[in-house]
């Protein structure tokens, strides 16, 4: 299982969940009643992986993967690669023991690489350059591949070292784009896609460890609400912060839509969060929302994430209103309250 998980770039817990829920598990038995993945098993898991990355619901993706015949799997395979001899993977079909067709990509889907995490082995500067080039070339699949958060990765480091530098560099470029092409929108979509995949995999891991599902009422007892500025088209930074909180075991939700002061106060009253966070990428975000929530709930901790160009003097002064100038600093302050 560990070997297959590495091949797919998913957590072993995700494979166990797919086996338990959908029957996408190892089908071969060897001496000692041990179960082993065959080559066809791996191909079906690869198809399952690609479909879920493309936004297909897991249950529907599993039905498609289970129904696919060998001919269909091979027809949809766009490339083949050599496999090192691995006792944990039993080959099948006509291919030699160490070489067999592998479903690397699906038309309109993503590469099945192990993901790109920020680590000493990865040069963040080079990775940012690749992401910007892919966005300008309007290569959606490549952007999705490069921005994927590796299993067990750190969304905070990913945002600070990769995504935000890529966004800033792209905004500084003058691009002659074709009709319907907006590189900054492509980058935003790929970022949100990576966060959705991370959230799903993290939820599977929590459930696999016998923890309650993400939507279980017990997980909503201590929740952090993340507000973006009214009028901000795509609050990507708010979603990144929510994912970073989730990675630390904190339940977080991003408030979207036209949530004005009155609606926001009602929402806070109903949810009773342990903290409220406002963070925005706008140069001059309207901070009146902070003031309104604080007046209605003076004992509620409120955290304000400030960008380099944002004026902190516009933020209401109060004992329970906290400011942070960096993404890591904001995350640290919120965790101190949410985990307390």
Short mmCIF file of C-alpha atoms in Angstrom, two decimals, residues 155 158-159 163-164 167 188 191-192 195 226-229 232 234-244 254 277-282 305-307 310 326-327 330:
data_model
loop_
_atom_site.label_atom_id
_atom_site.label_comp_id
_atom_site.label_asym_id
_atom_site.label_seq_id
_atom_site.Cartn_x
_atom_site.Cartn_y
_atom_site.Cartn_z
CA UNK A 155 -0.30 24.88 3.26
CA UNK A 158 3.20 26.47 0.31
CA UNK A 159 1.38 29.80 0.29
CA UNK A 163 1.80 30.78 -4.32
CA UNK A 164 2.12 34.37 -3.13
CA UNK A 167 0.91 35.76 -7.80
CA UNK A 188 -6.34 31.50 -8.78
CA UNK A 191 -4.64 27.45 -6.23
CA UNK A 192 -8.21 26.82 -5.12
CA UNK A 195 -6.66 23.54 -1.60
CA UNK A 226 -12.52 33.58 7.95
CA UNK A 227 -13.99 36.71 6.33
CA UNK A 228 -12.67 38.32 3.17
CA UNK A 229 -13.29 41.93 2.19
CA UNK A 232 -13.11 40.96 -3.31
CA UNK A 234 -11.63 35.72 -5.38
CA UNK A 235 -10.49 35.65 -1.72
CA UNK A 236 -7.69 33.16 -2.36
CA UNK A 237 -5.67 34.16 0.70
CA UNK A 238 -8.69 33.49 2.94
CA UNK A 239 -8.96 29.94 1.58
CA UNK A 240 -5.22 29.40 2.04
CA UNK A 241 -5.45 30.48 5.67
CA UNK A 242 -8.43 28.20 6.27
CA UNK A 243 -6.49 25.26 4.80
CA UNK A 244 -3.48 26.05 7.01
CA UNK A 254 -14.51 30.84 4.68
CA UNK A 277 -10.31 36.39 11.02
CA UNK A 278 -10.44 39.01 8.29
CA UNK A 279 -7.84 38.84 5.55
CA UNK A 280 -7.82 40.43 2.13
CA UNK A 281 -5.64 40.98 -0.89
CA UNK A 282 -7.16 44.40 -1.62
CA UNK A 305 -4.26 40.05 8.41
CA UNK A 306 -2.54 43.09 6.93
CA UNK A 307 -0.67 43.18 3.63
CA UNK A 310 -2.60 48.07 3.81
CA UNK A 326 2.63 38.24 7.78
CA UNK A 327 0.76 35.09 6.85
CA UNK A 330 -1.43 35.56 11.48
#
